[in-house]
Short mmCIF file of C-alpha atoms and ligand atoms in Angstrom, two decimals:
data_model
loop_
_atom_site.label_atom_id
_atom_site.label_comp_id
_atom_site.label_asym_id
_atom_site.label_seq_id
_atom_site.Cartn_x
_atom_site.Cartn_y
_atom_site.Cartn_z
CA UNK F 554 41.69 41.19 -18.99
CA UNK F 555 40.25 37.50 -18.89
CA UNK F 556 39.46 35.48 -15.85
CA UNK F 557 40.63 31.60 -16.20
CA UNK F 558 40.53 28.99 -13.76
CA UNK F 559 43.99 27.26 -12.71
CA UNK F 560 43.87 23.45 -12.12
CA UNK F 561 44.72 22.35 -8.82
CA UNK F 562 47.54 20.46 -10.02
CA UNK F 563 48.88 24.03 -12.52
CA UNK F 564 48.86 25.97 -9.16
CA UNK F 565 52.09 26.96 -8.22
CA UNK F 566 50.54 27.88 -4.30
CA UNK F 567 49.67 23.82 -4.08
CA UNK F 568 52.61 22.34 -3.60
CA UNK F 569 51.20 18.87 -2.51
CA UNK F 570 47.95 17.15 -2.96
CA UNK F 571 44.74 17.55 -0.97
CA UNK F 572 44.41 15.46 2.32
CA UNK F 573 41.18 14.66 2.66
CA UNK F 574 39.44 15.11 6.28
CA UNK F 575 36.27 14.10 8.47
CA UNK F 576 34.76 15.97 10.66
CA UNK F 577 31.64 15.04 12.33
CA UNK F 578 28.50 17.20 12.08
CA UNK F 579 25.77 16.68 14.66
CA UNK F 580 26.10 13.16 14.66
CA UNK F 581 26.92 13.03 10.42
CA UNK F 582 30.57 12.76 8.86
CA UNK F 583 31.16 15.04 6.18
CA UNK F 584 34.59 15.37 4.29
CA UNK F 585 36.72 18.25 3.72
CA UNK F 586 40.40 19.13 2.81
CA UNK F 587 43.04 19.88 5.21
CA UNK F 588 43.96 23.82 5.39
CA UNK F 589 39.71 24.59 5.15
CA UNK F 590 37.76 26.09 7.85
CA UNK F 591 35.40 24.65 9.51
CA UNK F 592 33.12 26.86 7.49
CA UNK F 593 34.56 25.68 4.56
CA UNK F 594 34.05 22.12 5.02
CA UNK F 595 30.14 22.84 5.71
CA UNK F 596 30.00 25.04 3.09
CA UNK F 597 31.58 22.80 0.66
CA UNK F 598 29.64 19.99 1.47
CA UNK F 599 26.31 22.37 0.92
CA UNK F 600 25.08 23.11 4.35
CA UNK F 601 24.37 26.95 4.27
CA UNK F 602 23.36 27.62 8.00
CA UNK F 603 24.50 25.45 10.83
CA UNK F 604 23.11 27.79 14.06
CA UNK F 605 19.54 29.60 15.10
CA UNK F 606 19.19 32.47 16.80
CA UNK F 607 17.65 32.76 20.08
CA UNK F 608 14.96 35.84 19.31
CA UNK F 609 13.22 34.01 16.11
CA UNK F 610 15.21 31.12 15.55
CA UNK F 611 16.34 32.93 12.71
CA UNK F 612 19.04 30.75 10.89
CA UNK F 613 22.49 31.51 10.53
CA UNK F 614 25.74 30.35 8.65
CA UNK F 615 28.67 32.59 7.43
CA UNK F 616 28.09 36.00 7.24
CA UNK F 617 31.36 38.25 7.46
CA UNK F 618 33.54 35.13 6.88
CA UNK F 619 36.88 37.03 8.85
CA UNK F 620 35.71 36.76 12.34
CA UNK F 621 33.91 39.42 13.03
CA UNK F 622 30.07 39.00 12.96
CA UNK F 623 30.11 35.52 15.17
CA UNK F 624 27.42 34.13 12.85
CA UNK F 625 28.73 31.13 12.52
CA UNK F 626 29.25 29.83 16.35
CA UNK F 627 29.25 26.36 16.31
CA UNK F 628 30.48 24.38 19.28
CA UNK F 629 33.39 22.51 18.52
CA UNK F 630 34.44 18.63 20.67
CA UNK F 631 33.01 20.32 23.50
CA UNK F 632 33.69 24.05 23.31
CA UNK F 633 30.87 26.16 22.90
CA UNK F 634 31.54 29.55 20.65
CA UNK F 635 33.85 28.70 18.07
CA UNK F 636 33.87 30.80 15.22
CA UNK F 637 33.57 28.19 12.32
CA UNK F 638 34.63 30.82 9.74
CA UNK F 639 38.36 30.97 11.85
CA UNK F 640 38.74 27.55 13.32
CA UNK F 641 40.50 25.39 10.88
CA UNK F 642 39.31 22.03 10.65
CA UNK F 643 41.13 18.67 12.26
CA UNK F 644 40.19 15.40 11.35
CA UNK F 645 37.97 14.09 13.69
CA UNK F 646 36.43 17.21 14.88
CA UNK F 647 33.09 16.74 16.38
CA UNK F 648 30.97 19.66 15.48
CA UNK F 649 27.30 20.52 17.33
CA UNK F 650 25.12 23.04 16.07
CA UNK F 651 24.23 25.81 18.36
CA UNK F 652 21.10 27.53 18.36
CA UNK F 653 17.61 27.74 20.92
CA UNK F 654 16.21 24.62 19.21
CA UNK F 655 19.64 22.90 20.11
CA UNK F 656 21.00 21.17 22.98
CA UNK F 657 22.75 23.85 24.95
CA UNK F 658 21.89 27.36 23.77
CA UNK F 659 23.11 30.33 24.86
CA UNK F 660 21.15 33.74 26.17
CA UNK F 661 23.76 35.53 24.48
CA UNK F 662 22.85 33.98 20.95
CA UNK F 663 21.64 37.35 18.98
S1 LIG G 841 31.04 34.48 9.62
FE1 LIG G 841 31.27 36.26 10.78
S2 LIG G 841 32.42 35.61 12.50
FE2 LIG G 841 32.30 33.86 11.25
#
């Protein structure tokens, strides 16, 4: 059995083109596609950990990547907690790290 890559425009699961988003991260735009996560976006646009923890500052990103491991809280146009690896991204999101060394942490950050 061989692996091969199908081109966007071969795959019969992508019936239309990409719409391209822009979601604002801590005060920076970066551009995704419509039907990513918010994870996805940050991911694709190279950013690896977007939160601290609150005993070591210990940085964190996706971990589990389904939800379960709340690694990846970011707070999200104003609500604290969001799972980025769950939350599909809107256009126009505005998207605030969370973490001890950030405006507003939380006690209950791990
Ligand atoms: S990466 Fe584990 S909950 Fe999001």
């Amino acid at each position: 059995m061989t692996s091969h890559r199908i081109s966007a425009e071969a795959d019969p699961v992508r019936p239309g083109a990409d719409r391209p988003l822009t979601i604002v991260v801590d005060g920076e735009p970066v551009t995704g596609t419509a039907g990513q996560t918010l994870a996805g976006v940050l991911l694709g646009a190279g950013r690896r950990e977007w939160r601290t923890t609150s005993g070591g500052g210990a940085p964190r990103g996706v971990f589990c990547g389904i939800g379960v491991c709340f690694d990846c809280l970011v707070e999200v146009n104003g609500l604290r907690d969001v799972r980025a690896c769950l939350r599909r991204a809107q256009d126009g999101d505005v998207v605030v790290r969370q973490g001890p060394d950030r405006a507003g942490a939380q006690e209950a950050d791990r």
